[in-house]
Amino acid sequence: MNAPIGVFDSGIGGLTVAKEIMRQIPGESLVYFGDTARVPYGSKSKNTVCKYSKQIAKFLLTQDVKAIVIACNTASALAREELEDMVDVPVIDVVQPGARMAASTKNNKIGVIGTQSTIKSGIYESYLHKINPELTVVSKACPLFVPLVEEGLFEDRITEDVVSRYLHDMKEYEIDALVLGCTHYPLLRGVIGREMGESVKLVNPAYETAKSLKDLLKEKDLLNVSGEKPEHKFFVSDGVDQFRSFANSILPYQVENTTVVDIESY
Ligand code: DGL
């Protein structure tokens, strides 16, 4: 089926998920929506994030998407069930695939980092304990990581200081897997990896999500087998230029056009 896949995020971070989808399922077209006018979601309430996510899902359905990927961890944590009830296409979030991957830890001690709202929701713990009730899960919100990534400070002394400040205590728990439970964090994996040490496996939910999406499309017979070249479309709620330059710095695809959508009207 050559309908596109809808992917959304609170802003630019979900492009890390779009990138993985393009890499793992290169035949699929994407419609990406970044809510750049209302970012961040990570400090907002469930009510607000659900309202925003539903508006975006309504918009994506106008683009005839065959599935929706919630690329944002915060929206996955707070709005997945509401979206599933609302739409009649498959919905994939980033939390469940990330938790599944992390659960294959060797010493049963897992760390989870994310935005304040994701960590407060306890969603990763709850999925992880469903998979294995024996797991010890240590969670920590790292709110300053998002602005550091948005400023492009992937490798910088300031980033090293902030990463060390947030993660220093977590090292005492001797975790052997750390879930990068926010769209932006995979872009800091160099600094985070050095702080945590080689024995800690960094789990990128974006990678697992693209894998789960591929399996789901196969299972539901929705893969694009037309052989036509995929066509990607990008939409935002504000800040076209900043979005496009970030997108072109991380995607294996040249983004020429980005369209602003009045998302409040959905
Ligand atoms: N996309 C968000 C997430 O993965 C991070 C940015 C935000 O706070 O909106 O949780």
PDB file of C-alpha atoms and ligand atoms in Angstrom:
ATOM      1  CA  MET A   1       0.000   0.000   0.000  1.00  0.00           C
ATOM      2  CA  ASN A   2       1.694   3.259  -1.030  1.00  0.00           C
ATOM      3  CA  ALA A   3      -0.130   5.620   1.375  1.00  0.00           C
ATOM      4  CA  PRO A   4       2.302   7.510   3.625  1.00  0.00           C
ATOM      5  CA  ILE A   5       3.101   6.920   7.289  1.00  0.00           C
ATOM      6  CA  GLY A   6       2.289   9.817   9.619  1.00  0.00           C
ATOM      7  CA  VAL A   7       5.026  10.665  12.122  1.00  0.00           C
ATOM      8  CA  PHE A   8       4.660  13.391  14.698  1.00  0.00           C
ATOM      9  CA  ASP A   9       6.598  15.029  17.479  1.00  0.00           C
ATOM     10  CA  SER A  10       6.504  18.146  19.615  1.00  0.00           C
ATOM     11  CA  GLY A  11       9.130  19.615  17.279  1.00  0.00           C
ATOM     12  CA  ILE A  12      12.368  18.635  15.624  1.00  0.00           C
ATOM     13  CA  GLY A  13      13.416  15.767  17.915  1.00  0.00           C
ATOM     14  CA  GLY A  14      11.131  13.236  16.228  1.00  0.00           C
ATOM     15  CA  LEU A  15      13.306  13.549  13.144  1.00  0.00           C
ATOM     16  CA  THR A  16      15.583  11.017  14.892  1.00  0.00           C
ATOM     17  CA  VAL A  17      12.680   8.561  14.559  1.00  0.00           C
ATOM     18  CA  ALA A  18      11.923   9.629  10.977  1.00  0.00           C
ATOM     19  CA  LYS A  19      15.599   9.048  10.160  1.00  0.00           C
ATOM     20  CA  GLU A  20      15.471   5.488  11.495  1.00  0.00           C
ATOM     21  CA  ILE A  21      12.275   4.765   9.563  1.00  0.00           C
ATOM     22  CA  MET A  22      13.867   6.087   6.346  1.00  0.00           C
ATOM     23  CA  ARG A  23      16.903   3.889   7.023  1.00  0.00           C
ATOM     24  CA  GLN A  24      15.073   0.695   7.938  1.00  0.00           C
ATOM     25  CA  ILE A  25      12.049   0.955   5.598  1.00  0.00           C
ATOM     26  CA  PRO A  26      13.385   3.048   2.702  1.00  0.00           C
ATOM     27  CA  GLY A  27      10.431   2.305   0.424  1.00  0.00           C
ATOM     28  CA  GLU A  28       7.918   4.138   2.632  1.00  0.00           C
ATOM     29  CA  SER A  29       6.750   7.748   2.243  1.00  0.00           C
ATOM     30  CA  LEU A  30       6.446   9.846   5.391  1.00  0.00           C
ATOM     31  CA  VAL A  31       4.314  12.791   6.411  1.00  0.00           C
ATOM     32  CA  TYR A  32       6.110  14.427   9.335  1.00  0.00           C
ATOM     33  CA  PHE A  33       4.494  16.984  11.601  1.00  0.00           C
ATOM     34  CA  GLY A  34       6.579  18.908  14.169  1.00  0.00           C
ATOM     35  CA  ASP A  35       4.644  21.037  16.647  1.00  0.00           C
ATOM     36  CA  THR A  36       7.357  23.677  16.731  1.00  0.00           C
ATOM     37  CA  ALA A  37       4.958  26.412  17.903  1.00  0.00           C
ATOM     38  CA  ARG A  38       3.971  24.554  21.063  1.00  0.00           C
ATOM     39  CA  VAL A  39       7.179  22.692  21.960  1.00  0.00           C
ATOM     40  CA  PRO A  40       8.144  21.615  24.635  1.00  0.00           C
ATOM     41  CA  TYR A  41       5.613  18.957  25.603  1.00  0.00           C
ATOM     42  CA  GLY A  42       7.954  17.578  28.257  1.00  0.00           C
ATOM     43  CA  SER A  43       6.814  19.975  30.988  1.00  0.00           C
ATOM     44  CA  LYS A  44       3.099  19.967  30.078  1.00  0.00           C
ATOM     45  CA  SER A  45       0.119  18.140  31.593  1.00  0.00           C
ATOM     46  CA  LYS A  46      -1.590  15.045  30.215  1.00  0.00           C
ATOM     47  CA  ASN A  47      -4.672  17.094  29.255  1.00  0.00           C
ATOM     48  CA  THR A  48      -2.660  19.526  27.176  1.00  0.00           C
ATOM     49  CA  VAL A  49      -0.497  16.880  25.496  1.00  0.00           C
ATOM     50  CA  CYS A  50      -3.613  14.796  24.674  1.00  0.00           C
ATOM     51  CA  LYS A  51      -5.348  17.808  23.170  1.00  0.00           C
ATOM     52  CA  TYR A  52      -2.331  18.683  21.024  1.00  0.00           C
ATOM     53  CA  SER A  53      -1.779  15.069  19.955  1.00  0.00           C
ATOM     54  CA  LYS A  54      -5.411  14.635  18.900  1.00  0.00           C
ATOM     55  CA  GLN A  55      -5.271  17.794  16.787  1.00  0.00           C
ATOM     56  CA  ILE A  56      -2.148  16.485  15.076  1.00  0.00           C
ATOM     57  CA  ALA A  57      -3.689  13.054  14.476  1.00  0.00           C
ATOM     58  CA  LYS A  58      -6.705  14.743  12.863  1.00  0.00           C
ATOM     59  CA  PHE A  59      -4.360  16.678  10.600  1.00  0.00           C
ATOM     60  CA  LEU A  60      -2.376  13.552   9.678  1.00  0.00           C
ATOM     61  CA  LEU A  61      -5.576  11.736   8.747  1.00  0.00           C
ATOM     62  CA  THR A  62      -6.313  14.501   6.202  1.00  0.00           C
ATOM     63  CA  GLN A  63      -3.052  13.349   4.552  1.00  0.00           C
ATOM     64  CA  ASP A  64      -4.460   9.803   4.216  1.00  0.00           C
ATOM     65  CA  VAL A  65      -1.801   8.173   6.360  1.00  0.00           C
ATOM     66  CA  LYS A  66      -1.959   4.397   6.739  1.00  0.00           C
ATOM     67  CA  ALA A  67      -0.409   4.379  10.236  1.00  0.00           C
ATOM     68  CA  ILE A  68       0.610   6.930  12.861  1.00  0.00           C
ATOM     69  CA  VAL A  69       3.937   6.903  14.689  1.00  0.00           C
ATOM     70  CA  ILE A  70       4.050   8.927  17.904  1.00  0.00           C
ATOM     71  CA  ALA A  71       7.727   9.846  17.732  1.00  0.00           C
ATOM     72  CA  CYS A  72       7.579  11.950  20.893  1.00  0.00           C
ATOM     73  CA  ASN A  73       8.209  10.049  24.131  1.00  0.00           C
ATOM     74  CA  THR A  74       6.101  12.486  26.142  1.00  0.00           C
ATOM     75  CA  ALA A  75       3.116  12.160  23.776  1.00  0.00           C
ATOM     76  CA  SER A  76       3.639   8.378  23.726  1.00  0.00           C
ATOM     77  CA  ALA A  77       3.538   8.349  27.531  1.00  0.00           C
ATOM     78  CA  LEU A  78       0.513  10.602  27.918  1.00  0.00           C
ATOM     79  CA  ALA A  79      -1.651  10.308  24.788  1.00  0.00           C
ATOM     80  CA  ARG A  80      -1.246   6.892  23.179  1.00  0.00           C
ATOM     81  CA  GLU A  81      -4.484   5.360  24.458  1.00  0.00           C
ATOM     82  CA  GLU A  82      -6.559   8.428  23.564  1.00  0.00           C
ATOM     83  CA  LEU A  83      -5.166   8.420  20.024  1.00  0.00           C
ATOM     84  CA  GLU A  84      -5.785   4.727  19.559  1.00  0.00           C
ATOM     85  CA  ASP A  85      -9.416   5.238  20.566  1.00  0.00           C
ATOM     86  CA  MET A  86      -9.750   8.122  18.137  1.00  0.00           C
ATOM     87  CA  VAL A  87      -8.234   6.848  14.878  1.00  0.00           C
ATOM     88  CA  ASP A  88      -8.857   3.740  12.827  1.00  0.00           C
ATOM     89  CA  VAL A  89      -5.293   3.290  11.549  1.00  0.00           C
ATOM     90  CA  PRO A  90      -2.579   1.479  13.568  1.00  0.00           C
ATOM     91  CA  VAL A  91      -0.773   3.649  16.124  1.00  0.00           C
ATOM     92  CA  ILE A  92       2.817   2.943  17.183  1.00  0.00           C
ATOM     93  CA  ASP A  93       4.501   4.724  20.056  1.00  0.00           C
ATOM     94  CA  VAL A  94       8.179   4.897  20.972  1.00  0.00           C
ATOM     95  CA  VAL A  95       7.902   3.762  24.595  1.00  0.00           C
ATOM     96  CA  GLN A  96       6.836   0.139  24.194  1.00  0.00           C
ATOM     97  CA  PRO A  97       9.541  -0.804  21.654  1.00  0.00           C
ATOM     98  CA  GLY A  98      12.153   1.004  23.776  1.00  0.00           C
ATOM     99  CA  ALA A  99      11.067  -0.846  26.934  1.00  0.00           C
ATOM    100  CA  ARG A 100      11.094  -4.215  25.137  1.00  0.00           C
ATOM    101  CA  MET A 101      14.644  -3.639  23.998  1.00  0.00           C
ATOM    102  CA  ALA A 102      15.881  -2.471  27.411  1.00  0.00           C
ATOM    103  CA  ALA A 103      14.331  -5.463  29.175  1.00  0.00           C
ATOM    104  CA  SER A 104      16.976  -7.733  27.670  1.00  0.00           C
ATOM    105  CA  THR A 105      19.401  -6.379  30.297  1.00  0.00           C
ATOM    106  CA  LYS A 106      21.880  -8.813  31.822  1.00  0.00           C
ATOM    107  CA  ASN A 107      21.896  -7.692  35.457  1.00  0.00           C
ATOM    108  CA  ASN A 108      18.206  -6.640  35.701  1.00  0.00           C
ATOM    109  CA  LYS A 109      19.087  -3.022  36.508  1.00  0.00           C
ATOM    110  CA  ILE A 110      17.890  -0.436  34.026  1.00  0.00           C
ATOM    111  CA  GLY A 111      18.068   3.344  33.946  1.00  0.00           C
ATOM    112  CA  VAL A 112      15.515   5.518  32.172  1.00  0.00           C
ATOM    113  CA  ILE A 113      15.977   9.186  31.329  1.00  0.00           C
ATOM    114  CA  GLY A 114      13.387  11.462  29.739  1.00  0.00           C
ATOM    115  CA  THR A 115      11.430  14.683  30.108  1.00  0.00           C
ATOM    116  CA  GLN A 116       9.736  15.608  33.370  1.00  0.00           C
ATOM    117  CA  SER A 117       6.293  14.503  32.113  1.00  0.00           C
ATOM    118  CA  THR A 118       7.552  11.168  30.761  1.00  0.00           C
ATOM    119  CA  ILE A 119       9.375  10.320  33.983  1.00  0.00           C
ATOM    120  CA  LYS A 120       6.449  11.485  36.145  1.00  0.00           C
ATOM    121  CA  SER A 121       4.069   9.249  34.160  1.00  0.00           C
ATOM    122  CA  GLY A 122       6.033   6.146  35.226  1.00  0.00           C
ATOM    123  CA  ILE A 123       5.259   4.617  31.825  1.00  0.00           C
ATOM    124  CA  TYR A 124       8.664   3.025  31.213  1.00  0.00           C
ATOM    125  CA  GLU A 125       8.688   1.396  34.677  1.00  0.00           C
ATOM    126  CA  SER A 126       5.203   0.099  34.130  1.00  0.00           C
ATOM    127  CA  TYR A 127       6.018  -1.534  30.742  1.00  0.00           C
ATOM    128  CA  LEU A 128       9.348  -2.818  32.025  1.00  0.00           C
ATOM    129  CA  HIS A 129       7.757  -4.399  35.097  1.00  0.00           C
ATOM    130  CA  LYS A 130       5.067  -5.993  32.935  1.00  0.00           C
ATOM    131  CA  ILE A 131       7.849  -7.666  30.942  1.00  0.00           C
ATOM    132  CA  ASN A 132       9.889  -8.619  34.003  1.00  0.00           C
ATOM    133  CA  PRO A 133       8.689  -7.815  37.553  1.00  0.00           C
ATOM    134  CA  GLU A 134      12.207  -8.506  38.871  1.00  0.00           C
ATOM    135  CA  LEU A 135      13.746  -5.479  37.151  1.00  0.00           C
ATOM    136  CA  THR A 136      15.119  -2.575  39.167  1.00  0.00           C
ATOM    137  CA  VAL A 137      14.350   0.631  37.282  1.00  0.00           C
ATOM    138  CA  VAL A 138      16.026   3.945  38.150  1.00  0.00           C
ATOM    139  CA  SER A 139      14.511   6.997  36.456  1.00  0.00           C
ATOM    140  CA  LYS A 140      15.641  10.563  36.099  1.00  0.00           C
ATOM    141  CA  ALA A 141      14.248  13.601  34.299  1.00  0.00           C
ATOM    142  CA  CYS A 142      16.933  15.547  32.419  1.00  0.00           C
ATOM    143  CA  PRO A 143      15.128  18.711  31.282  1.00  0.00           C
ATOM    144  CA  LEU A 144      18.242  20.617  30.190  1.00  0.00           C
ATOM    145  CA  PHE A 145      19.194  18.034  27.554  1.00  0.00           C
ATOM    146  CA  VAL A 146      16.514  19.227  25.103  1.00  0.00           C
ATOM    147  CA  PRO A 147      17.672  22.873  24.862  1.00  0.00           C
ATOM    148  CA  LEU A 148      21.302  21.725  24.558  1.00  0.00           C
ATOM    149  CA  VAL A 149      20.384  19.610  21.531  1.00  0.00           C
ATOM    150  CA  GLU A 150      18.245  22.365  20.035  1.00  0.00           C
ATOM    151  CA  GLU A 151      21.290  24.638  20.273  1.00  0.00           C
ATOM    152  CA  GLY A 152      23.351  22.027  18.437  1.00  0.00           C
ATOM    153  CA  LEU A 153      25.675  21.500  21.448  1.00  0.00           C
ATOM    154  CA  PHE A 154      26.026  17.748  20.875  1.00  0.00           C
ATOM    155  CA  GLU A 155      29.694  17.702  21.877  1.00  0.00           C
ATOM    156  CA  ASP A 156      30.503  20.614  24.151  1.00  0.00           C
ATOM    157  CA  ARG A 157      31.944  21.265  27.587  1.00  0.00           C
ATOM    158  CA  ILE A 158      28.636  22.665  28.813  1.00  0.00           C
ATOM    159  CA  THR A 159      26.901  19.486  27.670  1.00  0.00           C
ATOM    160  CA  GLU A 160      29.490  17.345  29.438  1.00  0.00           C
ATOM    161  CA  ASP A 161      28.936  19.282  32.675  1.00  0.00           C
ATOM    162  CA  VAL A 162      25.150  19.003  32.475  1.00  0.00           C
ATOM    163  CA  VAL A 163      25.233  15.305  31.557  1.00  0.00           C
ATOM    164  CA  SER A 164      27.581  14.606  34.448  1.00  0.00           C
ATOM    165  CA  ARG A 165      25.373  16.584  36.860  1.00  0.00           C
ATOM    166  CA  TYR A 166      22.256  14.604  35.903  1.00  0.00           C
ATOM    167  CA  LEU A 167      23.754  11.139  35.519  1.00  0.00           C
ATOM    168  CA  HIS A 168      26.453  11.004  38.166  1.00  0.00           C
ATOM    169  CA  ASP A 169      24.166   9.515  40.852  1.00  0.00           C
ATOM    170  CA  MET A 170      22.713   6.947  38.471  1.00  0.00           C
ATOM    171  CA  LYS A 171      26.122   5.310  38.155  1.00  0.00           C
ATOM    172  CA  GLU A 172      25.847   4.116  41.770  1.00  0.00           C
ATOM    173  CA  TYR A 173      23.026   1.745  40.799  1.00  0.00           C
ATOM    174  CA  GLU A 174      25.270  -0.219  38.433  1.00  0.00           C
ATOM    175  CA  ILE A 175      22.691  -0.292  35.669  1.00  0.00           C
ATOM    176  CA  ASP A 176      23.722  -2.083  32.488  1.00  0.00           C
ATOM    177  CA  ALA A 177      21.144  -0.482  30.159  1.00  0.00           C
ATOM    178  CA  LEU A 178      20.035   3.141  29.897  1.00  0.00           C
ATOM    179  CA  VAL A 179      16.913   4.060  27.922  1.00  0.00           C
ATOM    180  CA  LEU A 180      17.311   7.346  26.060  1.00  0.00           C
ATOM    181  CA  GLY A 181      13.617   8.076  26.613  1.00  0.00           C
ATOM    182  CA  CYS A 182      13.352  11.379  24.764  1.00  0.00           C
ATOM    183  CA  THR A 183      13.614  12.131  21.064  1.00  0.00           C
ATOM    184  CA  HIS A 184      16.592  14.424  21.547  1.00  0.00           C
ATOM    185  CA  TYR A 185      18.798  12.238  23.718  1.00  0.00           C
ATOM    186  CA  PRO A 186      20.192   9.922  20.995  1.00  0.00           C
ATOM    187  CA  LEU A 187      21.951  13.022  19.660  1.00  0.00           C
ATOM    188  CA  LEU A 188      23.869  13.230  22.965  1.00  0.00           C
ATOM    189  CA  ARG A 189      24.813   9.571  22.976  1.00  0.00           C
ATOM    190  CA  GLY A 190      28.530  10.334  22.654  1.00  0.00           C
ATOM    191  CA  VAL A 191      28.652  12.400  25.861  1.00  0.00           C
ATOM    192  CA  ILE A 192      26.139  10.191  27.706  1.00  0.00           C
ATOM    193  CA  GLY A 193      28.061   7.058  26.694  1.00  0.00           C
ATOM    194  CA  ARG A 194      31.340   8.467  27.991  1.00  0.00           C
ATOM    195  CA  GLU A 195      29.745   9.491  31.290  1.00  0.00           C
ATOM    196  CA  MET A 196      28.088   6.102  31.883  1.00  0.00           C
ATOM    197  CA  GLY A 197      30.980   3.964  30.668  1.00  0.00           C
ATOM    198  CA  GLU A 198      31.226   1.097  28.213  1.00  0.00           C
ATOM    199  CA  SER A 199      29.394  -1.424  30.398  1.00  0.00           C
ATOM    200  CA  VAL A 200      26.114   0.481  30.000  1.00  0.00           C
ATOM    201  CA  LYS A 201      24.183  -0.192  26.826  1.00  0.00           C
ATOM    202  CA  LEU A 202      22.374   2.895  25.513  1.00  0.00           C
ATOM    203  CA  VAL A 203      18.900   1.987  24.243  1.00  0.00           C
ATOM    204  CA  ASN A 204      17.590   4.180  21.441  1.00  0.00           C
ATOM    205  CA  PRO A 205      13.789   3.772  21.207  1.00  0.00           C
ATOM    206  CA  ALA A 206      13.878   5.333  17.708  1.00  0.00           C
ATOM    207  CA  TYR A 207      15.736   2.308  16.361  1.00  0.00           C
ATOM    208  CA  GLU A 208      13.365  -0.166  17.993  1.00  0.00           C
ATOM    209  CA  THR A 209      10.303   1.792  16.907  1.00  0.00           C
ATOM    210  CA  ALA A 210      11.289   1.662  13.239  1.00  0.00           C
ATOM    211  CA  LYS A 211      11.802  -2.098  13.614  1.00  0.00           C
ATOM    212  CA  SER A 212       8.387  -2.557  15.244  1.00  0.00           C
ATOM    213  CA  LEU A 213       6.783  -0.405  12.560  1.00  0.00           C
ATOM    214  CA  LYS A 214       8.269  -2.553   9.823  1.00  0.00           C
ATOM    215  CA  ASP A 215       6.963  -5.722  11.508  1.00  0.00           C
ATOM    216  CA  LEU A 216       3.524  -4.190  11.951  1.00  0.00           C
ATOM    217  CA  LEU A 217       3.260  -3.054   8.324  1.00  0.00           C
ATOM    218  CA  LYS A 218       4.316  -6.523   7.185  1.00  0.00           C
ATOM    219  CA  GLU A 219       1.832  -8.240   9.458  1.00  0.00           C
ATOM    220  CA  LYS A 220      -1.034  -6.009   8.302  1.00  0.00           C
ATOM    221  CA  ASP A 221       0.012  -6.233   4.663  1.00  0.00           C
ATOM    222  CA  LEU A 222       0.553  -2.467   4.523  1.00  0.00           C
ATOM    223  CA  LEU A 223       4.133  -2.314   3.231  1.00  0.00           C
ATOM    224  CA  ASN A 224       4.640  -0.252   0.083  1.00  0.00           C
ATOM    225  CA  VAL A 225       5.561  -2.774  -2.561  1.00  0.00           C
ATOM    226  CA  SER A 226       4.737  -0.516  -5.537  1.00  0.00           C
ATOM    227  CA  GLY A 227       8.446   0.151  -6.225  1.00  0.00           C
ATOM    228  CA  GLU A 228       7.646   3.868  -6.606  1.00  0.00           C
ATOM    229  CA  LYS A 229      10.166   6.343  -5.174  1.00  0.00           C
ATOM    230  CA  PRO A 230       8.999   7.461  -1.718  1.00  0.00           C
ATOM    231  CA  GLU A 231       7.946  11.061  -1.287  1.00  0.00           C
ATOM    232  CA  HIS A 232       8.302  12.714   2.110  1.00  0.00           C
ATOM    233  CA  LYS A 233       6.339  15.750   3.271  1.00  0.00           C
ATOM    234  CA  PHE A 234       7.175  17.995   6.207  1.00  0.00           C
ATOM    235  CA  PHE A 235       4.796  20.184   8.175  1.00  0.00           C
ATOM    236  CA  VAL A 236       5.338  22.353  11.244  1.00  0.00           C
ATOM    237  CA  SER A 237       3.294  24.777  13.314  1.00  0.00           C
ATOM    238  CA  ASP A 238       6.020  27.489  13.210  1.00  0.00           C
ATOM    239  CA  GLY A 239       9.676  28.258  12.430  1.00  0.00           C
ATOM    240  CA  VAL A 240      10.115  26.742   8.981  1.00  0.00           C
ATOM    241  CA  ASP A 241      13.738  27.780   8.448  1.00  0.00           C
ATOM    242  CA  GLN A 242      15.071  26.477  11.752  1.00  0.00           C
ATOM    243  CA  PHE A 243      13.212  23.205  11.210  1.00  0.00           C
ATOM    244  CA  ARG A 244      14.533  22.744   7.703  1.00  0.00           C
ATOM    245  CA  SER A 245      18.138  23.386   8.611  1.00  0.00           C
ATOM    246  CA  PHE A 246      17.964  20.918  11.525  1.00  0.00           C
ATOM    247  CA  ALA A 247      16.205  18.350   9.334  1.00  0.00           C
ATOM    248  CA  ASN A 248      18.843  18.657   6.648  1.00  0.00           C
ATOM    249  CA  SER A 249      21.603  18.229   9.208  1.00  0.00           C
ATOM    250  CA  ILE A 250      20.322  14.848  10.395  1.00  0.00           C
ATOM    251  CA  LEU A 251      18.174  13.224   7.689  1.00  0.00           C
ATOM    252  CA  PRO A 252      19.465  11.126   4.801  1.00  0.00           C
ATOM    253  CA  TYR A 253      17.122  13.175   2.619  1.00  0.00           C
ATOM    254  CA  GLN A 254      17.166  16.756   1.353  1.00  0.00           C
ATOM    255  CA  VAL A 255      14.153  18.642   2.749  1.00  0.00           C
ATOM    256  CA  GLU A 256      13.190  21.310   0.213  1.00  0.00           C
ATOM    257  CA  ASN A 257       9.720  22.317   1.361  1.00  0.00           C
ATOM    258  CA  THR A 258       8.200  22.642   4.780  1.00  0.00           C
ATOM    259  CA  THR A 259       4.636  23.859   5.193  1.00  0.00           C
ATOM    260  CA  VAL A 260       3.142  25.681   8.160  1.00  0.00           C
ATOM    261  CA  VAL A 261      -0.150  24.260   9.417  1.00  0.00           C
ATOM    262  CA  ASP A 262      -2.634  26.096  11.645  1.00  0.00           C
ATOM    263  CA  ILE A 263      -2.828  23.126  13.990  1.00  0.00           C
ATOM    264  CA  GLU A 264      -5.166  24.847  16.482  1.00  0.00           C
ATOM    265  CA  SER A 265      -7.886  24.703  13.828  1.00  0.00           C
ATOM    266  CA  TYR A 266      -7.986  20.864  13.883  1.00  0.00           C
TER     267      TYR A 266
HETATM  268  N1  DGL B   1       9.821  15.230  21.967  1.00  0.00           N
HETATM  269  C1  DGL B   1       9.929  15.302  23.407  1.00  0.00           C
HETATM  270  C2  DGL B   1      10.066  13.876  23.966  1.00  0.00           C
HETATM  271  O1  DGL B   1      10.524  12.959  23.316  1.00  0.00           O
HETATM  272  C3  DGL B   1      11.090  16.179  23.834  1.00  0.00           C
HETATM  273  C4  DGL B   1      10.876  17.650  23.587  1.00  0.00           C
HETATM  274  C5  DGL B   1       9.692  18.215  24.343  1.00  0.00           C
HETATM  275  O2  DGL B   1       9.761  18.360  25.579  1.00  0.00           O
HETATM  276  O3  DGL B   1       8.690  18.471  23.715  1.00  0.00           O
HETATM  277  O4  DGL B   1       9.705  13.650  25.088  1.00  0.00           O
END
